[in-house]
Amino acid sequence: MQFLASLRILRPHGFFQKLCSFQQRSSVSASVPFFSSTHVHPISSPHHDSSSSSSSSSSLQSPVQTICSIVLQTYIRQPHLRFSPSKLNLDMDVDSLTHEQAISVVASLASEEGSMVALSFFYWAIGFPKFRHFMRLYIVCTMSLIGKCNLERAHEVVDCMIGVFAEIGKLKEAVDMIYDMRNQGLVLTTRVMNRTIVVASEMGLVEYADNVFDEMSSRGVSPDSCTYKSIIVGYCRNGNVLEADRWICEMMERGFVVDNATLTLIIKAFCEKSFVNRALWFFHKVTKMGLSPNLINYSSMISGLCMRGSVRQAFELLEEMVRNGWKPNVYIHTSLIHGLCKKGWTERAFRLFLKLVRSDNYKPNVHTYTAMISGYCKEEKLNRAEMLFERMKEQGMVPNTNTYTTLIDGHCKAGNFTKAYELMELMCNEGFFPNICTYNAVVDGLCKRGRVEEAFTLLNKAFRNQIEADSVTYTILISEQCKRADMNQALMFLNKMFKVGFQPDIHLYTTLIAAFCRHKLMKDSEKLFDEVVKLGLVPTKETYTSMICGYCRERKISSAVKFFRKMSDHGCSPDSISYGALISGLCKESRLDEARQLYDTMIDQGLSPCEVTRVTLTYEYCKTEDFASAMVILERLNKKLWIRTVHTLIRKLCCEKKVAMAALFFHKLLDKEVNVDRVALAAFITACSESNKYALVSDLSERISRGIS
């Protein structure tokens, strides 16, 4: 910074002359020549008289003057450097050139010979490691070009400095120096700031790029579409789609439109994070703003919709694509087949597959066959999957590792591990080696069948073959430990997962939280929930429901209510299970008014309470002899659910010897339904006999007889 503070551009030549004078005074070359006389040749320069140049003796020149002469001579002999001075070929010993001499040469050449000659030497110098990261060289070159009023080339050097110093992790230092040079005459432009933002985003320093954007605004530099695009790309590559969403909206508010390549990246990033609807909204929004989607844009959006299972929307987009003149290719057809299979519509997928087979333009490839095989495997139609597998090989296509893994996974889910092992051996014979996905499929299948030791043996074999576990492997192992209630082992695998660089997703955290809640370890569940929020993951309704159930088991109803109300903070809507868990908890604490209010809210939102919730709430009112309130709760149900609930309630009341209340419900039941459940009737008769309430049985029997006749 002191170096910059000493620069004054009031008279450009004065600074350069002082710099050269300083170099000449500090040089020791008066006694030790820097170059031999054979290196110096007479030259003809438009800036100098040729006779005066030839009359100077090279032995009397300073090292800086000697280098300047060689640079100028070489520059004149290479006409292609007039417009692009980046490939100067100097026959010079770079090891003998000091850093101080290099900056003196740049300053002298700019002052005496012009910007292009100075630039040619600058580019030659930074081609060597010795000078590439010498910041003063960039500073002097920039200030020299500003002194020549060549701002365009000065910005070119600044752009170069940003990229070069980013290579060694010193982007921020380079940018700080650029800000300081502004006080010495460097004009900050959108181009310079955009270059900084692009490099920062490519390095993953998106937050820093965000700060640079704020610096632009504070210094009066107007951002353009490239500015926004660079930050959006950075956030998309980091997977932070929420921030990307904010920047996209701001960009569109200013009237800027993304290009096709950026749109593809946005679609891919948002679909990977399950924000498919938002991706589709952007797709249609930029179309309305004037961007014409290309085939890749359509393909990405259709693929994202199919991955989520929104096949109808995918076909609607396909029709739009065809209307706009684009023909679907095999990749789009493969995405549609995959989407149909994911929905369980394998027969529709197969019809589309046959369309490709019969097509003259597009034929199914290995990915298409794999998608179709996957669909049949999910439906456990393994004979058809095997048939397609053989048909594929008959067509001359070589199944890849993914194809084999898909078929192996299908056999493992069906419990046919013998066939799965045969396919793994066939893979090796065909030159394809099982990867971690293949092992995950077999290990997961073995664990689900209770063959855990065999699964661990197979996994150890994979590790011996230098195959490394991925996040799916750890998810399988942690889930298995949760089933075994070995929470210490589960946490050990979780810590190891973090150490090797994998971050658990929200579904794995939910599995762990649910396991801790089942064992009433709510403090551990709370820690995991807080960790989820700190990591930027979004808790799902399953995550919240697990916490609510856990607190209700511990009779910490206030905490359960608190979490229930927090669900909306993360965009979660409670389902019937969430409501049911809290209603059951409130009933256990005899907080019937709150439970009743929740029950009514659930019904109003169109949710159907499960039988446990219906019976639990009505039974609690029965315990307080409040028959009227119990009946009001039941009246909101349709006839089928009403009858089913009353039958269950009668059996429960009979088990508790509350036969009088059971008789009231039985008579209400006969008002709606003549056919009485035999199990409920038997339970009622037994309870009345044990309680010596024979009159209740007699009244009921008489009414049943009248109803039958």
XYZ file of C-alpha atoms in Angstrom:
709
model
C 0.000 0.000 0.000
C 2.941 2.361 0.712
C 4.143 1.701 -2.811
C 0.818 2.860 -4.247
C 0.691 5.866 -1.957
C 3.950 7.098 -3.439
C 2.549 7.120 -6.997
C 1.431 10.435 -8.429
C 0.064 10.664 -11.957
C 0.118 14.417 -12.301
C 2.906 14.179 -14.891
C 3.150 10.570 -16.100
C 6.650 10.813 -17.564
C 8.015 12.185 -14.279
C 7.098 9.059 -12.344
C 8.575 6.744 -14.944
C 11.786 8.759 -15.174
C 12.208 8.666 -11.398
C 11.603 4.944 -11.419
C 14.213 4.435 -14.161
C 16.678 6.739 -12.408
C 16.249 4.783 -9.224
C 16.888 1.560 -11.116
C 20.021 2.965 -12.784
C 21.405 4.149 -9.450
C 20.743 0.822 -7.761
C 22.098 -1.279 -10.638
C 25.531 -2.874 -10.208
C 25.860 -3.511 -13.916
C 28.322 -0.639 -14.398
C 31.057 -3.011 -13.351
C 29.387 -6.297 -14.488
C 27.701 -6.130 -17.917
C 24.179 -7.595 -17.924
C 24.313 -8.722 -21.551
C 27.201 -9.226 -23.919
C 27.517 -6.810 -26.804
C 26.371 -9.488 -29.196
C 22.857 -9.170 -27.854
C 22.494 -5.545 -28.930
C 21.709 -4.666 -32.524
C 21.100 -1.355 -34.238
C 17.347 -0.832 -34.672
C 15.100 1.501 -36.528
C 12.330 2.895 -34.376
C 9.624 5.357 -35.263
C 10.457 7.120 -31.992
C 14.204 7.452 -32.494
C 16.593 8.576 -35.191
C 18.315 5.479 -36.581
C 21.715 7.207 -36.806
C 21.649 8.144 -33.124
C 20.629 4.593 -32.205
C 23.470 3.046 -34.166
C 26.021 5.507 -32.766
C 25.302 4.450 -29.118
C 27.534 1.759 -27.861
C 25.796 -1.191 -26.160
C 28.551 -1.375 -23.575
C 27.607 2.107 -22.328
C 23.902 1.220 -21.926
C 22.376 0.410 -18.536
C 20.803 -3.066 -18.143
C 17.315 -1.535 -18.326
C 18.171 0.331 -21.532
C 19.697 -2.817 -23.001
C 16.568 -4.857 -22.262
C 14.353 -2.101 -23.659
C 16.373 -2.122 -26.892
C 16.052 -5.899 -27.241
C 12.293 -5.776 -26.537
C 11.732 -2.984 -29.040
C 13.826 -4.689 -31.706
C 11.968 -7.993 -31.221
C 8.604 -6.252 -31.175
C 9.279 -4.490 -34.499
C 10.329 -7.779 -36.097
C 7.023 -9.466 -35.025
C 4.205 -7.580 -36.817
C 1.509 -9.836 -35.335
C 2.102 -8.209 -31.920
C 0.655 -4.878 -33.083
C -2.842 -5.852 -31.921
C -2.187 -8.793 -29.582
C 1.120 -8.357 -27.764
C 0.851 -11.576 -25.798
C 3.397 -13.781 -27.615
C 6.662 -11.906 -27.635
C 9.629 -14.239 -28.226
C 12.672 -12.811 -26.474
C 16.077 -14.448 -26.627
C 16.890 -13.446 -23.077
C 18.151 -15.105 -19.879
C 15.187 -14.624 -17.538
C 17.169 -15.830 -14.500
C 19.490 -12.843 -14.805
C 16.593 -10.384 -14.860
C 15.702 -8.996 -11.422
C 12.239 -7.992 -10.262
C 13.233 -4.328 -9.983
C 14.635 -4.353 -13.509
C 11.431 -5.906 -14.845
C 9.203 -3.158 -13.454
C 11.656 -0.504 -14.657
C 11.555 -1.958 -18.175
C 7.745 -1.903 -18.236
C 7.642 1.711 -17.036
C 10.378 2.837 -19.437
C 8.839 1.096 -22.461
C 5.414 2.565 -21.748
C 6.878 6.046 -21.364
C 9.186 5.982 -24.376
C 7.830 3.376 -26.809
C 4.119 3.097 -26.124
C 1.537 0.852 -24.480
C 1.744 -2.069 -26.880
C 5.512 -2.491 -26.522
C 5.225 -2.355 -22.731
C 2.423 -4.895 -22.824
C 4.440 -7.251 -25.004
C 7.215 -7.354 -22.407
C 4.689 -7.661 -19.556
C 3.071 -10.752 -21.108
C 6.479 -12.256 -21.803
C 7.556 -11.741 -18.190
C 4.464 -13.225 -16.525
C 4.916 -16.311 -18.653
C 7.671 -17.288 -16.180
C 7.005 -18.398 -12.576
C 9.552 -15.874 -11.386
C 7.365 -12.916 -12.377
C 3.897 -14.466 -12.680
C 2.928 -13.697 -9.087
C 4.994 -10.512 -8.670
C 2.197 -8.040 -7.903
C 4.241 -4.862 -8.329
C 4.807 -5.770 -11.975
C 1.033 -5.756 -12.561
C 0.637 -2.502 -10.621
C 3.393 -0.645 -12.482
C 2.154 -1.914 -15.838
C -1.407 -0.814 -15.041
C -0.354 2.628 -13.821
C 1.954 3.067 -16.803
C -0.902 2.354 -19.203
C -3.144 4.761 -17.309
C -0.369 7.338 -17.698
C -0.581 6.778 -21.465
C -4.390 7.215 -21.221
C -4.839 3.650 -22.483
C -7.545 2.616 -20.025
C -8.704 -0.339 -22.116
C -5.284 -2.031 -21.910
C -4.962 -1.082 -18.245
C -8.183 -2.968 -17.549
C -6.784 -5.872 -19.552
C -3.817 -6.107 -17.163
C -6.138 -5.860 -14.164
C -8.244 -8.722 -15.565
C -5.085 -10.755 -15.948
C -4.006 -9.979 -12.378
C -7.341 -11.167 -10.972
C -7.099 -14.517 -12.751
C -3.416 -15.096 -11.981
C -3.597 -14.341 -8.267
C -6.762 -16.408 -7.932
C -4.603 -19.371 -9.000
C -2.643 -19.136 -5.748
C -5.581 -18.253 -3.504
C -4.844 -14.518 -3.352
C -7.915 -13.210 -5.128
C -8.928 -10.968 -2.232
C -5.435 -9.410 -2.034
C -5.517 -8.668 -5.761
C -8.975 -7.087 -5.531
C -7.947 -4.967 -2.547
C -5.018 -3.684 -4.593
C -7.392 -2.820 -7.446
C -9.524 -0.790 -5.027
C -6.365 1.063 -3.919
C -5.355 1.762 -7.523
C -8.682 3.496 -7.988
C -7.283 6.337 -5.891
C -4.387 6.581 -8.364
C -6.564 6.969 -11.460
C -7.834 3.455 -12.222
C -11.498 3.611 -13.181
C -13.518 0.679 -11.860
C -15.700 -0.624 -14.660
C -18.390 -3.284 -14.918
C -15.905 -5.388 -16.863
C -13.338 -5.402 -14.038
C -15.906 -6.124 -11.353
C -17.533 -8.829 -13.448
C -14.162 -10.512 -13.901
C -13.741 -10.584 -10.121
C -17.223 -12.014 -9.605
C -16.736 -14.674 -12.302
C -13.434 -15.844 -10.809
C -14.823 -15.819 -7.249
C -17.859 -17.838 -8.318
C -15.708 -20.369 -10.158
C -13.613 -20.780 -6.991
C -16.745 -21.370 -4.921
C -16.363 -18.031 -3.108
C -19.935 -17.000 -3.839
C -20.365 -15.024 -0.623
C -17.275 -12.995 -1.562
C -18.756 -12.448 -5.035
C -21.854 -11.198 -3.233
C -19.694 -8.691 -1.332
C -18.050 -7.525 -4.560
C -21.522 -6.900 -5.976
C -22.288 -4.671 -2.971
C -18.969 -2.896 -3.577
C -20.074 -2.223 -7.156
C -23.239 -0.534 -5.941
C -21.407 1.563 -3.360
C -18.848 2.728 -5.959
C -21.446 3.568 -8.608
C -20.627 0.727 -11.010
C -23.746 -0.613 -12.707
C -24.149 -4.398 -12.823
C -25.219 -6.022 -16.075
C -26.687 -9.405 -16.978
C -23.220 -10.989 -16.818
C -22.863 -9.856 -13.194
C -26.082 -11.498 -12.123
C -25.482 -14.577 -14.228
C -22.069 -15.200 -12.640
C -23.449 -15.044 -9.089
C -26.430 -17.228 -9.999
C -24.138 -19.824 -11.575
C -21.975 -19.810 -8.437
C -24.912 -20.414 -6.105
C -26.343 -23.111 -8.382
C -23.024 -24.957 -8.445
C -22.856 -24.727 -4.644
C -26.366 -26.151 -4.417
C -27.688 -23.061 -2.619
C -30.833 -22.725 -4.693
C -32.571 -20.415 -2.211
C -29.920 -17.711 -2.719
C -29.894 -18.435 -6.454
C -33.657 -17.915 -6.470
C -33.262 -14.495 -4.822
C -30.684 -13.368 -7.382
C -32.703 -14.676 -10.335
C -35.746 -12.733 -9.191
C -33.705 -9.548 -8.756
C -32.138 -10.046 -12.169
C -35.520 -10.423 -13.860
C -36.902 -7.399 -11.986
C -34.156 -5.340 -13.658
C -35.199 -6.683 -17.051
C -32.176 -8.936 -17.605
C -32.718 -12.383 -19.105
C -30.475 -15.407 -18.570
C -29.018 -17.201 -21.556
C -29.780 -20.789 -22.546
C -26.715 -22.271 -20.851
C -27.530 -20.576 -17.526
C -31.164 -21.641 -17.777
C -30.050 -25.265 -18.152
C -27.850 -24.966 -15.051
C -30.703 -23.382 -13.058
C -33.118 -26.147 -14.064
C -30.623 -28.859 -13.141
C -29.736 -27.299 -9.754
C -33.343 -26.657 -8.748
C -34.543 -30.093 -9.840
C -31.727 -31.809 -7.915
C -32.917 -30.002 -4.762
C -36.552 -30.986 -5.475
C -37.607 -27.433 -6.406
C -39.089 -28.647 -9.691
C -42.121 -26.354 -9.635
C -39.864 -23.352 -9.141
C -37.638 -24.474 -12.018
C -40.697 -24.790 -14.253
C -41.833 -21.307 -13.198
C -38.444 -19.859 -14.194
C -38.589 -21.763 -17.461
C -41.921 -20.201 -18.436
C -40.957 -16.772 -17.023
C -37.791 -16.396 -19.108
C -39.718 -17.641 -22.140
C -42.222 -14.824 -21.677
C -39.317 -12.378 -21.299
C -38.066 -13.255 -24.778
C -35.670 -16.197 -24.412
C -36.321 -19.017 -26.870
C -35.654 -22.335 -25.090
C -33.477 -24.718 -27.049
C -33.574 -28.505 -27.165
C -31.222 -28.830 -24.181
C -33.432 -26.533 -22.072
C -36.514 -28.581 -22.900
C -34.642 -31.824 -22.298
C -33.429 -30.670 -18.852
C -36.881 -29.492 -17.789
C -38.611 -32.657 -19.007
C -35.993 -34.769 -17.227
C -36.521 -32.840 -13.979
C -40.294 -33.265 -14.157
C -39.934 -36.983 -14.838
C -37.500 -37.427 -11.944
C -40.136 -35.954 -9.619
C -42.870 -38.074 -11.156
C -44.744 -35.187 -12.820
C -45.122 -37.134 -16.032
C -48.269 -35.381 -17.245
C -46.553 -31.994 -17.011
C -43.555 -33.485 -18.824
C -45.760 -34.598 -21.724
C -47.429 -31.173 -21.818
C -43.989 -29.580 -22.115
C -43.125 -32.096 -24.817
C -46.157 -30.954 -26.829
C -45.083 -27.327 -26.385
C -41.592 -28.234 -27.562
C -42.927 -29.896 -30.701
C -45.142 -26.873 -31.424
C -42.032 -24.681 -31.267
C -40.326 -26.769 -33.910
C -38.098 -29.043 -31.825
C -38.110 -32.782 -32.384
C -37.720 -35.008 -29.308
C -34.565 -37.101 -29.340
C -33.730 -40.401 -27.669
C -32.639 -38.664 -24.456
C -36.037 -37.016 -23.997
C -37.785 -40.308 -24.725
C -35.542 -42.015 -22.174
C -36.481 -39.424 -19.534
C -40.170 -39.959 -20.266
C -39.776 -43.744 -20.043
C -37.975 -43.350 -16.739
C -40.725 -41.043 -15.447
C -43.499 -43.430 -16.486
C -41.721 -46.345 -14.809
C -41.253 -44.297 -11.653
C -45.026 -43.772 -11.509
C -45.565 -47.502 -11.979
C -46.922 -47.075 -15.494
C -44.582 -49.600 -17.051
C -47.001 -50.666 -19.793
C -47.259 -47.077 -21.050
C -43.493 -46.824 -20.810
C -43.120 -50.011 -22.824
C -45.419 -48.654 -25.559
C -43.199 -45.580 -25.805
C -40.167 -47.872 -25.792
C -41.616 -49.856 -28.731
C -42.191 -46.565 -30.561
C -38.472 -45.916 -30.330
C -37.654 -49.458 -31.454
C -39.781 -49.014 -34.578
C -38.501 -45.502 -35.289
C -36.243 -44.889 -38.264
C -34.654 -41.799 -36.704
C -34.038 -42.672 -33.077
C -33.268 -46.062 -31.606
C -33.187 -46.901 -27.906
C -29.706 -46.769 -26.421
C -28.235 -48.459 -23.366
C -29.755 -45.817 -21.071
C -33.223 -46.380 -22.555
C -32.963 -50.130 -22.023
C -31.720 -49.557 -18.477
C -34.679 -47.274 -17.686
C -37.122 -49.885 -18.979
C -35.370 -52.696 -17.099
C -35.517 -50.571 -13.932
C -39.275 -50.154 -14.347
C -39.852 -53.890 -14.585
C -37.550 -54.534 -11.624
C -39.535 -52.125 -9.445
C -42.694 -54.074 -10.242
C -40.814 -57.343 -9.621
C -41.452 -58.416 -13.212
C -37.972 -59.841 -13.405
C -38.719 -62.206 -16.283
C -39.496 -59.224 -18.506
C -36.440 -57.385 -17.219
C -34.246 -60.388 -18.057
C -35.855 -60.610 -21.496
C -35.019 -56.967 -22.233
C -31.507 -57.526 -20.914
C -30.950 -60.368 -23.392
C -32.653 -58.448 -26.217
C -30.322 -55.557 -25.575
C -27.258 -57.753 -25.990
C -28.736 -59.263 -29.166
C -28.959 -55.755 -30.623
C -25.211 -55.391 -30.164
C -25.443 -53.048 -27.170
C -23.122 -53.674 -24.267
C -24.809 -53.367 -20.850
C -22.935 -50.929 -18.634
C -22.363 -51.063 -14.896
C -25.601 -49.172 -14.273
C -27.574 -51.755 -16.279
C -26.102 -54.638 -14.320
C -26.626 -52.809 -11.027
C -30.289 -52.131 -11.870
C -30.928 -55.815 -12.581
C -28.981 -56.920 -9.502
C -30.998 -54.516 -7.355
C -34.229 -55.987 -8.715
C -33.191 -59.539 -7.824
C -32.040 -58.432 -4.351
C -35.364 -56.771 -3.615
C -37.072 -60.017 -4.656
C -34.759 -61.963 -2.344
C -33.027 -63.835 -5.162
C -29.436 -63.291 -4.021
C -28.135 -66.321 -5.917
C -29.044 -64.644 -9.205
C -27.632 -61.347 -7.966
C -24.258 -62.960 -7.233
C -24.308 -64.645 -10.669
C -24.831 -61.265 -12.333
C -21.961 -59.756 -10.347
C -19.713 -62.552 -11.579
C -20.972 -62.033 -15.151
C -20.104 -58.349 -14.853
C -16.520 -59.171 -14.036
C -16.309 -61.655 -16.932
C -17.607 -58.977 -19.321
C -14.989 -56.495 -18.114
C -17.289 -54.434 -15.902
C -16.468 -54.368 -12.218
C -19.109 -53.797 -9.538
C -18.963 -50.278 -8.124
C -20.199 -49.018 -4.780
C -23.749 -48.668 -6.175
C -23.741 -52.376 -7.025
C -22.553 -53.311 -3.546
C -25.066 -50.919 -1.969
C -27.915 -52.685 -3.788
C -26.867 -56.105 -2.493
C -26.033 -54.906 1.032
C -29.357 -53.084 1.347
C -31.237 -56.167 0.164
C -29.395 -58.419 2.593
C -30.046 -56.066 5.524
C -33.758 -55.916 4.749
C -33.855 -59.723 4.717
C -32.104 -59.911 8.068
C -28.840 -61.241 6.637
C -26.785 -58.485 8.238
C -23.579 -60.452 8.832
C -23.483 -61.507 5.188
C -24.008 -57.864 4.192
C -21.059 -56.713 6.318
C -18.856 -59.478 4.897
C -19.695 -58.384 1.357
C -19.030 -54.760 2.210
C -15.625 -55.607 3.669
C -14.827 -57.415 0.424
C -15.658 -54.243 -1.494
C -13.353 -52.213 0.745
C -10.532 -54.708 0.166
C -11.031 -54.141 -3.572
C -10.314 -50.418 -3.033
C -13.970 -49.455 -3.386
C -14.872 -46.554 -1.092
C -18.173 -46.143 0.691
C -20.462 -43.324 -0.454
C -23.295 -41.491 1.292
C -25.769 -44.255 0.373
C -23.540 -46.860 2.053
C -23.456 -44.862 5.266
C -27.216 -44.314 5.059
C -27.787 -48.079 4.835
C -25.450 -48.766 7.749
C -26.911 -46.043 9.966
C -30.488 -47.105 9.190
C -29.617 -50.699 10.094
C -28.147 -49.611 13.430
C -31.295 -47.593 14.128
C -33.384 -50.726 13.534
C -31.164 -52.593 15.961
C -31.552 -49.762 18.496
C -27.751 -49.461 18.617
C -27.688 -45.668 18.650
C -24.037 -45.393 19.697
C -22.992 -47.345 16.611
C -25.325 -45.244 14.466
C -23.706 -42.032 15.730
C -20.256 -43.508 15.130
C -21.141 -44.117 11.478
C -22.586 -40.600 11.272
C -19.340 -39.044 12.562
C -17.303 -41.145 10.150
C -19.576 -40.029 7.337
C -18.757 -36.398 8.148
C -15.023 -37.129 8.388
C -14.851 -38.573 4.876
C -16.668 -35.544 3.462
C -20.277 -36.672 3.094
C -23.153 -34.636 4.497
C -26.251 -36.617 5.493
C -29.475 -35.550 3.838
C -32.648 -34.661 5.696
C -34.074 -38.169 5.242
C -31.150 -39.757 7.085
C -31.398 -37.177 9.857
C -35.118 -37.929 10.109
C -34.345 -41.646 10.481
C -31.929 -40.879 13.325
C -34.276 -38.415 15.015
C -37.157 -40.893 14.829
C -34.983 -43.639 16.341
C -33.901 -41.444 19.250
C -37.506 -40.351 19.819
C -38.700 -43.968 19.921
C -36.225 -44.615 22.728
C -37.249 -41.402 24.562
C -33.810 -39.813 24.075
C -35.211 -36.369 23.386
C -32.061 -34.407 24.219
C -30.185 -36.267 21.499
C -33.098 -35.709 19.124
C -33.037 -31.987 19.873
C -29.302 -31.815 19.165
C -29.793 -33.551 15.832
C -32.693 -31.251 14.940
C -30.587 -28.164 15.732
C -27.775 -29.618 13.612
C -30.206 -30.024 10.705
C -31.101 -26.325 10.851
C -27.440 -25.218 11.183
C -26.484 -27.239 8.109
C -29.142 -25.460 6.077
C -31.265 -28.574 5.597
C -35.040 -28.174 5.567
C -36.889 -30.371 8.092
C -39.785 -32.302 6.549
C -43.171 -33.024 8.074
C -41.821 -36.484 8.928
C -38.989 -34.853 10.886
C -41.416 -32.690 12.835
C -43.857 -35.557 13.383
C -41.069 -37.680 14.867
C -40.223 -34.894 17.326
C -43.906 -34.384 18.227
C -44.382 -38.119 18.849
C -41.230 -38.207 20.978
C -42.336 -35.318 23.180
C -45.795 -36.846 23.576
C -44.223 -40.126 24.722
C -42.256 -38.141 27.290
C -45.447 -36.253 28.245
C -43.766 -32.957 27.307
C -46.858 -31.667 25.572
C -45.806 -28.005 25.607
C -42.691 -28.867 23.608
C -44.784 -30.968 21.225
C -47.180 -28.051 20.659
C -44.210 -25.733 20.097
C -42.786 -27.972 17.366
C -46.230 -28.411 15.830
C -46.548 -24.644 15.457
C -43.001 -24.349 14.072
C -43.810 -26.604 11.119
C -44.969 -23.660 9.020
C -41.551 -21.997 9.480
C -40.095 -24.550 7.059
C -43.087 -24.752 4.741
C -44.398 -27.993 6.249
C -48.107 -28.688 6.462
C -49.152 -31.138 9.198
C -50.789 -34.311 7.921
C -53.223 -36.612 9.697
C -50.341 -38.406 11.441
C -48.927 -35.124 12.825
C -52.361 -34.081 14.062
C -53.075 -37.543 15.447
C -49.819 -37.684 17.418
C -50.474 -34.335 19.107
C -54.162 -35.098 19.726
C -53.191 -38.373 21.434
C -50.635 -36.518 23.557
C -53.179 -33.891 24.603
C -55.690 -36.619 25.458
C -53.160 -38.310 27.749
C -52.872 -35.019 29.638
C -56.691 -34.643 29.702
C -56.456 -31.422 27.662
C -59.600 -32.362 25.748
C -60.611 -28.872 24.651
C -57.274 -28.338 22.846
C -57.450 -31.843 21.392
C -60.998 -31.188 20.169
C -59.947 -27.893 18.580
C -57.087 -29.617 16.731
C -59.426 -32.373 15.604
C -61.889 -29.843 14.149
C -59.042 -27.976 12.410
C -57.844 -31.199 10.838
C -61.333 -32.012 9.527
C -61.756 -28.446 8.213
C -58.529 -28.828 6.212
C -59.902 -31.922 4.500
C -57.708 -34.393 6.363
C -59.163 -37.718 7.415
C -58.248 -38.683 10.995
C -56.953 -42.204 11.407
C -58.900 -44.731 13.486
C -56.555 -44.409 16.462
C -57.155 -40.655 16.602
C -60.941 -41.031 16.269
C -61.203 -43.702 18.943
C -58.731 -42.026 21.316
C -60.572 -38.711 21.379
C -64.091 -40.169 21.683
C -62.961 -42.612 24.365
C -61.504 -39.779 26.469
C -64.920 -38.067 26.423
C -66.560 -41.356 27.329
C -64.277 -41.652 30.347
C -65.720 -38.354 31.597
C -69.289 -39.596 30.890
C -69.614 -36.849 28.229
C -71.564 -38.898 25.708
C -72.846 -35.828 23.841
C -69.336 -34.515 23.018
C -68.242 -37.962 21.893
C -71.201 -38.141 19.522
C -70.480 -34.657 18.118
C -66.954 -35.789 17.206
C -68.327 -38.858 15.436
C -71.000 -36.911 13.554
C -68.319 -35.204 11.390
C -67.352 -38.557 9.891
C -68.922 -40.209 6.866
C -71.178 -43.199 7.491
C -68.557 -45.849 6.758
C -65.949 -44.329 9.109
C -68.642 -43.632 11.728
C -69.743 -47.296 11.849
C -66.165 -48.575 11.910
C -65.185 -46.188 14.716
C -68.223 -47.050 16.843
C -67.571 -50.785 16.514
C -63.990 -50.288 17.732
C -65.110 -47.927 20.490
C -67.709 -50.421 21.764
C -65.059 -53.133 22.013
C -62.721 -50.782 23.881
C -65.455 -49.691 26.314
C -66.389 -53.307 26.952
C -62.763 -54.136 27.779
C -62.879 -51.346 30.381
C -66.247 -52.639 31.759
C -67.997 -49.415 30.734
C -71.006 -51.376 29.493
C -73.584 -48.618 30.055
C -71.708 -46.263 27.753
C -71.148 -49.108 25.290
C -74.921 -49.769 25.277
C -75.626 -46.148 24.348
C -73.261 -46.388 21.349
C -74.752 -49.753 20.394
C -78.243 -48.271 20.205
C -76.936 -45.335 18.127
C -75.277 -47.865 15.880
C -78.554 -49.724 15.331
C -80.121 -46.430 14.220
C -77.765 -46.419 11.225
C -76.897 -50.037 10.594
C -78.973 -53.198 11.083
C -76.079 -55.593 10.564
C -74.097 -55.651 13.770
C -70.446 -56.635 13.973
C -70.349 -60.106 15.596
C -67.088 -59.365 17.429
C -68.471 -56.158 18.937
C -71.712 -57.908 19.930
C -69.854 -60.812 21.536
C -67.627 -58.410 23.479
C -70.701 -56.514 24.684
C -72.549 -59.656 25.836
C -69.443 -60.940 27.661
C -68.868 -57.608 29.421
C -72.522 -57.377 30.485
C -72.446 -60.932 31.850
C -69.295 -60.242 33.832
C -70.840 -57.043 35.187
C -74.255 -58.612 35.895
C -75.902 -56.109 33.524
C -78.206 -58.621 31.861
C -80.937 -56.082 31.308
C -78.703 -54.177 28.851
C -78.209 -57.366 26.848
C -81.905 -58.082 26.875
C -82.845 -54.612 25.589
C -80.251 -54.789 22.842
C -81.202 -58.324 21.796
C -84.860 -57.355 21.578
C -84.051 -54.381 19.366
C -81.778 -56.458 17.116
C -84.563 -59.032 16.731
C -87.083 -56.355 15.784
C -84.612 -54.926 13.252
C -84.049 -58.317 11.628
C -87.782 -59.127 11.412
